[in-house]
Short mmCIF file of C-alpha atoms in Angstrom, two decimals:
data_model
loop_
_atom_site.label_atom_id
_atom_site.label_comp_id
_atom_site.label_asym_id
_atom_site.label_seq_id
_atom_site.Cartn_x
_atom_site.Cartn_y
_atom_site.Cartn_z
CA MET A 503 29.71 21.18 21.41
CA PRO A 504 26.94 18.64 20.87
CA ALA A 505 23.50 19.88 20.00
CA PRO A 506 21.06 19.90 22.92
CA MET A 507 18.66 17.01 23.20
CA LYS A 508 15.21 17.57 21.81
CA GLN A 509 12.50 16.31 24.05
CA THR A 510 9.59 14.62 22.38
CA VAL A 511 6.03 14.24 23.50
CA ARG A 512 4.71 10.74 23.83
CA ARG A 513 1.10 9.85 24.49
CA PRO A 514 -0.61 6.51 24.94
CA LEU A 515 -2.50 4.89 22.14
CA THR A 516 -6.24 5.10 22.14
CA ARG A 517 -6.89 1.50 21.29
CA SER A 518 -7.89 -0.96 23.97
CA LEU A 519 -6.71 -4.53 24.08
CA LEU A 520 -8.54 -7.49 25.56
CA VAL A 521 -6.32 -9.98 27.33
CA THR A 522 -7.67 -13.27 28.61
CA SER A 523 -6.10 -15.86 30.86
CA ALA A 524 -4.28 -19.02 29.91
CA THR A 525 -7.16 -21.05 31.31
CA LEU A 526 -9.79 -19.48 29.07
CA ALA A 527 -7.81 -18.85 25.91
CA SER A 528 -6.03 -22.18 25.71
CA LEU A 529 -9.30 -23.69 24.52
CA ALA A 530 -9.09 -21.62 21.37
CA LEU A 531 -5.39 -22.01 20.67
CA THR A 532 -5.23 -23.15 17.07
CA ALA A 533 -1.90 -21.96 15.70
CA PRO A 534 -0.62 -24.75 13.48
CA MET A 535 2.97 -25.89 13.84
CA SER A 536 3.12 -28.80 11.43
CA LEU A 537 6.49 -28.00 9.89
CA ALA A 538 9.69 -27.42 11.78
CA ALA A 539 12.07 -24.81 10.47
CA PRO A 540 14.81 -26.23 8.25
CA SER A 541 18.36 -26.35 9.51
CA PRO A 542 20.42 -23.24 8.77
CA THR A 543 22.85 -23.42 5.89
CA PRO A 544 26.28 -22.00 6.76
CA SER A 545 27.44 -18.94 4.90
CA ALA A 546 31.05 -18.70 3.88
CA SER A 547 31.71 -15.00 4.25
CA LYS A 548 31.64 -12.49 7.07
CA SER A 549 30.99 -8.79 6.97
CA PRO A 550 30.42 -5.87 9.34
CA SER A 551 27.06 -5.54 10.99
CA ALA A 552 25.06 -2.48 9.99
CA SER A 553 27.64 -1.43 7.43
CA PRO A 554 26.78 -0.45 3.85
CA SER A 555 26.30 -3.42 1.57
CA SER A 556 27.30 -3.19 -2.03
CA SER A 557 26.39 -6.73 -2.93
CA PRO A 558 23.80 -8.29 -0.65
CA SER A 559 23.03 -11.96 -0.80
CA GLY A 560 19.59 -13.36 -0.34
CA SER A 561 19.91 -16.49 1.72
CA ALA A 562 22.17 -18.23 4.16
CA SER A 563 23.45 -20.36 1.32
CA SER A 564 23.91 -17.56 -1.20
CA SER A 565 27.30 -16.11 -2.03
CA ALA A 566 28.30 -12.59 -1.07
CA SER A 567 28.23 -11.58 -4.71
CA GLY A 568 24.45 -11.51 -4.63
CA SER A 569 21.99 -13.18 -6.96
CA ALA A 570 18.65 -11.95 -8.22
CA THR A 571 17.62 -15.54 -8.85
CA ALA A 572 17.65 -16.57 -5.18
CA THR A 573 14.45 -18.44 -4.37
CA PRO A 574 12.91 -19.50 -1.07
CA PRO A 575 12.93 -23.18 -0.10
CA ALA A 576 9.90 -25.26 -0.96
CA ASN A 577 9.25 -26.19 2.66
CA THR A 578 9.39 -23.67 5.49
CA SER A 579 7.87 -23.44 8.94
CA SER A 580 4.11 -23.07 9.23
CA VAL A 581 4.21 -21.46 12.67
CA GLY A 582 1.42 -18.90 12.73
CA GLY A 583 -0.57 -20.52 9.94
CA THR A 584 -0.13 -22.78 6.93
CA ARG A 585 -0.25 -19.90 4.45
CA LEU A 586 2.76 -18.33 6.10
CA GLY A 587 4.73 -21.46 5.23
CA GLN A 588 3.96 -21.08 1.53
CA ALA A 589 6.34 -19.36 -0.85
CA GLY A 590 5.40 -16.09 -2.46
CA THR A 591 2.96 -13.36 -1.50
CA GLN A 592 0.09 -14.27 0.82
CA VAL A 593 -2.85 -11.86 1.04
CA ALA A 594 -6.63 -12.25 1.09
CA LEU A 595 -8.18 -9.14 -0.47
CA ALA A 596 -11.91 -8.59 -0.36
CA GLY A 597 -14.35 -5.86 -1.28
CA ASP A 598 -12.72 -2.44 -1.31
CA ALA A 599 -9.41 -3.61 0.14
CA PRO A 600 -6.46 -1.82 -1.48
CA VAL A 601 -4.03 -3.79 -3.61
CA LEU A 602 -0.49 -4.29 -2.39
CA PRO A 603 2.14 -1.73 -3.38
CA LYS A 604 3.86 -2.23 -6.69
CA ASP A 605 7.61 -2.68 -7.09
CA LEU A 606 8.19 -4.52 -3.82
CA THR A 607 11.54 -6.22 -4.33
CA SER A 608 12.34 -7.55 -0.86
CA ARG A 609 12.96 -11.26 -0.60
CA SER A 610 10.84 -11.48 2.52
CA TRP A 611 8.39 -9.18 4.31
CA ILE A 612 5.44 -9.22 6.67
CA VAL A 613 2.72 -6.79 7.77
CA ALA A 614 1.05 -7.53 11.10
CA ASP A 615 -1.29 -5.90 13.59
CA ALA A 616 0.84 -5.47 16.72
CA GLU A 617 -2.11 -5.74 19.10
CA SER A 618 -4.25 -8.54 17.67
CA GLY A 619 -1.31 -10.40 16.14
CA ASP A 620 -3.13 -10.78 12.81
CA VAL A 621 -0.82 -11.06 9.81
CA LEU A 622 -2.43 -8.90 7.14
CA ALA A 623 -0.07 -9.96 4.36
CA SER A 624 3.32 -11.59 3.91
CA HIS A 625 5.90 -12.63 1.36
CA ASN A 626 8.11 -15.64 2.14
CA ALA A 627 7.52 -14.96 5.83
CA HIS A 628 9.52 -17.96 7.10
CA TRP A 629 12.44 -17.78 4.65
CA ARG A 630 15.56 -18.16 6.79
CA LEU A 631 17.89 -15.30 5.85
CA PRO A 632 20.83 -13.51 7.51
CA PRO A 633 19.29 -10.87 9.80
CA ALA A 634 22.14 -8.36 10.24
CA SER A 635 21.67 -5.96 13.17
CA THR A 636 17.96 -6.63 13.46
CA MET A 637 19.22 -9.56 15.56
CA LYS A 638 19.97 -6.93 18.21
CA MET A 639 16.22 -6.84 18.97
CA LEU A 640 16.50 -10.38 20.31
CA PHE A 641 19.70 -9.45 22.14
CA ALA A 642 17.94 -6.54 23.84
CA ASP A 643 14.81 -8.52 24.63
CA THR A 644 17.02 -11.16 26.27
CA VAL A 645 19.56 -9.04 28.16
CA LEU A 646 17.93 -5.65 28.80
CA PRO A 647 15.90 -6.72 31.88
CA LYS A 648 19.00 -8.03 33.67
CA PHE A 649 20.78 -4.80 34.56
CA PRO A 650 19.45 -1.55 36.07
CA LYS A 651 20.21 1.30 33.73
CA THR A 652 22.22 3.08 36.45
CA THR A 653 24.68 0.17 36.71
CA THR A 654 28.17 1.19 35.59
CA HIS A 655 30.94 -0.88 34.03
CA LYS A 656 34.60 -0.13 33.37
CA VAL A 657 35.54 -1.54 29.99
CA ASP A 658 38.25 -4.18 29.99
CA PRO A 659 40.16 -4.81 26.73
CA LYS A 660 38.84 -8.39 26.78
CA ASP A 661 35.27 -7.03 26.59
CA LEU A 662 35.89 -5.88 23.03
CA GLU A 663 37.57 -9.03 21.74
CA GLY A 664 35.96 -11.05 18.99
CA MET A 665 34.23 -8.22 17.12
CA GLY A 666 34.07 -8.68 13.38
CA SER A 667 36.28 -6.60 11.12
CA GLY A 668 34.60 -3.36 10.11
CA SER A 669 31.86 -3.66 12.75
CA SER A 670 29.57 -0.71 13.33
CA LEU A 671 30.73 1.06 16.48
CA VAL A 672 29.41 3.70 18.85
CA GLY A 673 32.90 4.50 20.13
CA ILE A 674 33.44 2.52 23.34
CA LYS A 675 36.93 3.15 24.79
CA GLU A 676 38.96 0.69 26.86
CA GLY A 677 39.40 1.77 30.45
CA GLU A 678 36.42 4.12 30.39
CA THR A 679 33.33 3.63 32.54
CA TYR A 680 29.86 3.59 31.03
CA SER A 681 26.39 3.21 32.47
CA VAL A 682 24.08 0.52 31.18
CA HIS A 683 21.87 3.35 29.94
CA ASP A 684 24.76 4.64 27.81
CA LEU A 685 25.44 1.19 26.41
CA TRP A 686 21.85 0.59 25.36
CA LEU A 687 21.75 3.95 23.60
CA GLY A 688 24.85 2.80 21.71
CA VAL A 689 23.12 -0.46 20.76
CA PHE A 690 19.88 1.04 19.51
CA LEU A 691 20.97 4.35 18.01
CA ARG A 692 24.35 3.51 16.47
CA SER A 693 23.92 -0.28 16.25
CA GLY A 694 27.22 -0.45 18.10
CA ASN A 695 28.72 -3.92 18.14
CA ASP A 696 31.16 -2.64 20.74
CA ALA A 697 28.26 -1.83 23.08
CA VAL A 698 26.77 -5.29 22.44
CA HIS A 699 30.05 -6.98 23.34
CA VAL A 700 30.45 -4.97 26.55
CA LEU A 701 26.90 -5.85 27.64
CA SER A 702 27.56 -9.47 26.70
CA ALA A 703 30.71 -9.44 28.85
CA MET A 704 28.62 -8.14 31.74
CA ASN A 705 26.18 -10.97 31.06
CA GLY A 706 28.79 -13.73 31.41
CA GLY A 707 30.35 -13.53 27.97
CA VAL A 708 29.38 -13.89 24.33
CA ALA A 709 28.92 -17.66 24.46
CA ASP A 710 26.51 -17.51 27.41
CA THR A 711 24.63 -14.63 25.83
CA VAL A 712 24.24 -16.47 22.51
CA LYS A 713 22.97 -19.52 24.38
CA GLU A 714 20.39 -17.41 26.23
CA MET A 715 19.31 -15.72 23.00
CA ASN A 716 18.72 -19.06 21.30
CA GLU A 717 16.75 -20.27 24.31
CA HIS A 718 14.66 -17.10 24.34
CA ALA A 719 14.00 -17.40 20.59
CA ASP A 720 12.76 -20.93 21.21
CA ASP A 721 10.51 -19.69 24.02
CA LEU A 722 9.02 -17.11 21.63
CA GLN A 723 8.44 -19.88 19.05
CA ALA A 724 10.86 -18.12 16.72
CA LEU A 725 11.93 -21.43 15.23
CA ASP A 726 13.55 -19.99 12.10
CA THR A 727 16.25 -18.31 14.18
CA HIS A 728 19.73 -19.56 14.96
CA VAL A 729 22.02 -17.12 16.78
CA VAL A 730 25.79 -17.30 16.36
CA SER A 731 26.80 -13.73 17.17
CA PRO A 732 24.77 -11.48 19.52
CA ASP A 733 25.32 -8.37 17.40
CA GLY A 734 24.04 -9.79 14.10
CA TYR A 735 27.45 -9.76 12.41
CA ASP A 736 27.45 -12.21 9.51
CA ALA A 737 28.45 -15.64 10.73
CA PRO A 738 28.08 -19.16 9.32
CA GLY A 739 24.63 -20.51 10.14
CA GLN A 740 23.26 -17.28 11.63
CA VAL A 741 19.73 -16.87 10.28
CA SER A 742 16.30 -15.58 11.15
CA SER A 743 13.14 -14.68 9.23
CA ALA A 744 10.75 -11.79 8.76
CA TYR A 745 8.25 -13.66 10.92
CA ASP A 746 10.74 -14.21 13.77
CA LEU A 747 12.08 -10.66 13.69
CA THR A 748 8.50 -9.44 14.06
CA LEU A 749 8.07 -11.70 17.09
CA PHE A 750 11.24 -10.22 18.62
CA ALA A 751 10.02 -6.68 18.07
CA ARG A 752 6.59 -7.45 19.51
CA SER A 753 8.11 -9.07 22.59
CA GLY A 754 10.66 -6.30 23.11
CA LEU A 755 8.04 -3.58 22.85
CA GLN A 756 6.41 -4.94 26.01
CA LYS A 757 9.35 -3.44 27.90
CA ALA A 758 9.28 0.28 28.67
CA ASP A 759 13.05 0.64 28.35
CA PHE A 760 13.05 -1.16 25.00
CA ARG A 761 10.39 1.26 23.73
CA GLU A 762 12.39 4.20 25.04
CA TYR A 763 15.66 3.24 23.39
CA CYS A 764 14.29 2.15 20.02
CA SER A 765 12.32 5.40 19.67
CA THR A 766 15.09 7.81 20.71
CA VAL A 767 16.27 9.93 17.77
CA THR A 768 19.36 11.62 19.23
CA ALA A 769 21.25 11.37 22.50
CA LYS A 770 24.50 12.41 24.15
CA PHE A 771 27.14 9.71 24.54
CA PRO A 772 30.19 9.81 26.82
CA GLY A 773 33.48 10.50 25.08
CA GLU A 774 37.05 9.70 26.05
CA THR A 775 38.60 11.19 29.20
CA LYS A 776 41.29 13.70 28.23
CA LYS A 777 43.31 16.47 29.79
CA ASN A 778 42.29 20.00 28.91
CA LYS A 779 44.62 22.91 28.41
CA LYS A 780 44.86 23.38 32.15
CA GLY A 781 45.88 19.75 32.66
CA LYS A 782 42.59 18.80 34.25
CA LYS A 783 40.96 15.54 33.23
CA VAL A 784 37.61 16.11 31.55
CA ARG A 785 35.15 13.87 29.77
CA GLU A 786 32.89 15.51 27.25
CA THR A 787 30.01 13.99 25.34
CA PHE A 788 29.21 13.75 21.67
CA GLU A 789 25.88 13.39 19.92
CA ILE A 790 24.72 10.17 18.34
CA GLN A 791 21.75 9.83 16.00
CA ASN A 792 19.49 6.88 15.35
CA THR A 793 20.34 5.16 12.06
CA ASN A 794 16.68 4.17 11.57
CA ARG A 795 15.86 6.54 8.69
CA LEU A 796 12.10 6.29 9.15
CA LEU A 797 12.72 7.75 12.61
CA SER A 798 15.51 10.24 11.91
CA GLY A 799 14.83 11.02 8.25
CA ASP A 800 17.35 11.46 5.43
CA TYR A 801 17.83 13.57 2.35
CA ASP A 802 15.67 11.26 0.25
CA ILE A 803 13.16 10.03 2.82
CA SER A 804 11.04 11.77 5.46
CA GLN A 805 10.33 10.67 8.98
CA TYR A 806 7.36 8.34 8.83
CA PRO A 807 4.27 9.70 10.64
CA GLY A 808 3.65 7.73 13.82
CA ILE A 809 6.93 5.76 13.68
CA ALA A 810 8.19 4.52 17.05
CA GLY A 811 11.21 2.27 16.24
CA VAL A 812 12.34 -0.53 15.98
CA LYS A 813 15.70 -1.67 14.43
CA ASN A 814 17.62 -1.68 11.17
CA GLY A 815 20.59 -3.61 9.84
CA ASN A 816 22.82 -4.02 6.81
CA THR A 817 25.55 -6.56 6.01
CA THR A 818 26.99 -8.15 2.92
CA ASN A 819 25.14 -11.44 3.40
CA ALA A 820 21.92 -9.95 4.75
CA GLY A 821 21.58 -6.91 2.56
CA ALA A 822 19.38 -4.28 4.20
CA THR A 823 16.95 -5.45 6.88
CA PHE A 824 14.45 -3.54 8.97
CA THR A 825 11.62 -4.00 11.43
CA GLY A 826 9.46 -0.99 12.20
CA VAL A 827 6.46 -0.20 14.37
CA ALA A 828 4.08 2.68 13.74
CA GLU A 829 0.71 3.94 14.97
CA ARG A 830 -2.05 5.67 13.05
CA GLY A 831 -5.61 6.30 14.09
CA GLY A 832 -5.29 4.10 17.15
CA ARG A 833 -3.96 1.10 15.18
CA VAL A 834 -0.42 -0.24 15.66
CA LEU A 835 1.32 -2.12 12.87
CA LEU A 836 4.59 -4.02 12.69
CA VAL A 837 6.39 -4.33 9.35
CA THR A 838 9.54 -6.33 8.67
CA VAL A 839 11.40 -6.15 5.37
CA MET A 840 14.46 -8.25 4.45
CA ASN A 841 16.90 -7.70 1.61
CA PRO A 842 15.35 -5.61 -1.17
CA GLU A 843 16.71 -6.56 -4.57
CA LYS A 844 16.44 -2.95 -5.70
CA SER A 845 19.66 -1.12 -4.85
CA ASP A 846 18.28 2.42 -4.52
CA HIS A 847 19.44 4.42 -1.49
CA ASN A 848 17.23 3.76 1.57
CA GLU A 849 15.19 1.23 -0.42
CA VAL A 850 14.47 -0.89 2.65
CA TYR A 851 12.80 2.10 4.32
CA LYS A 852 10.89 3.08 1.20
CA GLU A 853 9.43 -0.40 0.86
CA THR A 854 8.65 -0.47 4.58
CA ALA A 855 6.85 2.87 4.34
CA ALA A 856 4.82 1.61 1.37
CA LEU A 857 3.79 -1.48 3.33
CA PHE A 858 2.86 0.63 6.35
CA ASP A 859 0.67 2.83 4.14
CA TRP A 860 -1.00 -0.23 2.68
CA GLY A 861 -1.48 -1.86 6.07
CA PHE A 862 -3.20 1.13 7.61
CA LYS A 863 -5.57 1.32 4.63
CA ALA A 864 -6.16 -2.43 4.46
CA ALA A 865 -6.67 -3.14 8.16
CA GLY A 866 -10.22 -4.38 8.69
CA LYS A 867 -10.66 -4.96 4.97
CA VAL A 868 -8.55 -8.07 4.49
CA THR A 869 -8.79 -11.55 5.94
CA PRO A 870 -5.68 -12.35 8.01
CA VAL A 871 -3.41 -14.96 6.44
CA GLY A 872 -1.87 -15.97 9.75
CA GLU A 873 -1.00 -14.77 13.22
CA LEU A 874 1.91 -13.89 15.48
CA VAL A 875 1.94 -16.78 17.93
CA ALA A 876 2.23 -16.62 21.70
CA PRO A 877 5.38 -17.62 23.57
CA LYS A 878 5.57 -21.20 24.77
CA GLY A 879 3.55 -21.87 27.89
CA SER A 880 1.24 -18.94 27.19
CA ALA A 881 -2.31 -18.94 25.99
CA GLN A 882 -2.91 -17.40 22.60
CA ALA A 883 -4.47 -14.25 24.01
CA SER A 884 -1.73 -13.74 26.57
CA ALA A 885 0.67 -13.00 23.73
CA GLN A 886 -1.18 -9.77 23.05
CA PRO A 887 0.94 -6.71 23.83
CA GLY A 888 0.51 -5.77 27.45
CA ALA A 889 -0.60 -9.17 28.67
CA ASN A 890 2.62 -9.99 30.46
CA PRO A 891 4.88 -6.97 30.15
CA SER A 892 8.36 -6.98 31.58
CA ALA A 893 9.25 -3.96 33.66
CA SER A 894 12.70 -2.44 33.47
CA ALA A 895 15.20 -3.79 35.94
CA SER A 896 15.81 -0.20 36.97
CA GLY A 897 12.47 -0.22 38.69
CA LYS A 898 11.58 3.16 37.24
CA ALA A 899 8.95 1.90 34.86
CA GLY A 900 6.26 -0.70 35.31
CA GLN A 901 3.23 -1.97 33.53
CA ALA A 902 -0.34 -2.25 34.69
CA GLY A 903 -2.17 -5.52 34.91
CA GLY A 904 0.69 -7.86 34.10
CA ALA A 905 0.16 -11.58 34.24
CA GLY A 906 0.32 -12.77 37.81
CA ASP A 907 -0.68 -9.41 39.27
CA ALA A 908 -3.22 -10.12 41.99
CA SER A 909 -4.30 -6.48 42.00
CA PRO A 910 -3.47 -4.82 38.67
CA GLN A 911 -2.67 -1.12 38.84
CA ALA A 912 -4.67 1.32 36.79
CA ALA A 913 -1.77 3.44 35.57
CA VAL A 914 1.99 3.55 35.76
CA SER A 915 4.35 6.13 34.29
CA ALA A 916 8.05 6.70 33.85
CA VAL A 917 9.32 10.29 33.94
CA ALA A 918 11.79 11.88 31.56
CA GLU A 919 15.44 11.57 32.52
CA ASN A 920 18.49 13.47 31.21
CA GLY A 921 16.69 14.62 28.10
CA THR A 922 16.65 11.17 26.47
CA ARG A 923 13.49 9.82 27.98
CA GLY A 924 9.90 10.90 27.47
CA MET A 925 6.86 10.10 29.54
CA TRP A 926 5.25 6.71 29.10
CA THR A 927 1.79 6.08 30.42
CA ALA A 928 -0.19 2.87 30.51
CA LEU A 929 -3.88 3.36 31.22
CA ALA A 930 -6.37 0.70 32.19
CA ILE A 931 -9.90 1.14 30.82
CA THR A 932 -12.33 2.05 33.60
CA GLY A 933 -13.86 -1.05 35.05
CA GLY A 934 -11.77 -3.24 32.78
CA VAL A 935 -10.20 -5.46 35.42
CA LEU A 936 -11.85 -8.63 36.59
CA VAL A 937 -9.82 -11.07 38.66
CA LEU A 938 -11.05 -14.64 39.02
CA LEU A 939 -8.49 -16.09 41.39
CA ALA A 940 -10.49 -19.25 42.13
CA GLY A 941 -10.50 -20.24 38.47
CA GLY A 942 -6.92 -19.13 37.89
CA ALA A 943 -8.11 -16.68 35.24
CA TYR A 944 -8.29 -12.94 34.82
CA LEU A 945 -9.63 -10.52 32.27
CA VAL A 946 -7.88 -7.22 31.60
CA ASN A 947 -9.07 -4.53 29.22
CA ARG A 948 -6.18 -2.16 28.76
CA ARG A 949 -4.20 -0.06 26.34
CA TRP A 950 -0.81 -0.79 24.90
CA PRO A 951 1.64 1.94 25.98
CA LEU A 952 3.36 2.72 22.69
CA PRO A 953 4.28 6.36 22.04
CA ASP A 954 3.00 8.61 19.31
CA LEU A 955 6.27 9.94 17.90
CA VAL A 956 5.03 11.95 14.95
CA ARG A 957 7.83 14.37 14.14
CA ARG A 958 7.95 17.08 11.52
CA ARG A 959 11.20 18.16 9.94
CA ARG A 960 11.78 21.89 10.09
#
């Protein structure tokens, strides 16, 4: 029998966020975009998404055999700031700011403040590399709002066609019926390519879904990204960057359901319908665990204090990739790490944890080297988390003070459901709402509803 679900306590962050309107903030929009991202270079080999990689390669043009001499291109995108387009490590230390961790071997990484969007430090931030299953963040941010979580779907054999050999699977069975809630748990916890393909089938098919993902990436100004497969499975020309993956995470975390799924450690998943000894058809469940080791822990790495998601991946071409979000002392950081050269077990999580530790110590002591830009059509400040959140299509969770709200609510919550969902609360600061309808502008002082998921292993 599967172990019972462990409920976790989630509380809102204590840090307020100032969001200004497009009318006011557009005057200060200064993010440079002088260089377009280079065209993706096709990769010859394919490999399973989120599967162990014995020989990662470092770039879209690298071979599957791996090469420690892989170097970033001379010219990359400068979205978010000119320094982010420069090769190598970018950091501006001052005073008593701590030095960066030693022995960082990842080909690309970034440390950013999730609320302000400031990039505290980066290394080859716009290097276009295979993303592996971290691409599922963009898939979720694109598709998740479309279907209420209570919607059910009976799996047709055609739904599972086209998956790459050796794909990571949650265990979807043909002819069985699953809820959208089940499918998203399979995507986030087990990185199930089968769950991605079923959701893509519900969304009009893989081709339509890929088209929408590329369009959404463009809207987010994630110009390093080219989607070929919605699940992140290695495919010729499929690339992204540490900068873009961080944009996807930041956008996805505006959605309550996205936050719920990416922070869930264990859940029950429907099994196959079978006849019991009495000849009666029964359908039991089995337990699935999140493969994000900073969230679930492992024999050689502990759960990271304050971790709240987001997504990991591993393929032959991509190596290990990971984007994480964590909170400490009221500050929320996003860290993305791509393809560590060091082959130690869980190295991608160890380097991420080291960058988180540095970021929390360095915040406020370093000069930002760039910024996470706003989506197209938005003012710079409206890209701040919480400015224009997207509520779940299920209608069970909403956000206060979203863009376009004529009368922003002070607080909205979503209640725990079936042991896999905790309570999420978004609080508006007292007196922090000022609506200026005549000028088409509004000012909202609010908190970003990210959970505190500090867990201690017993």
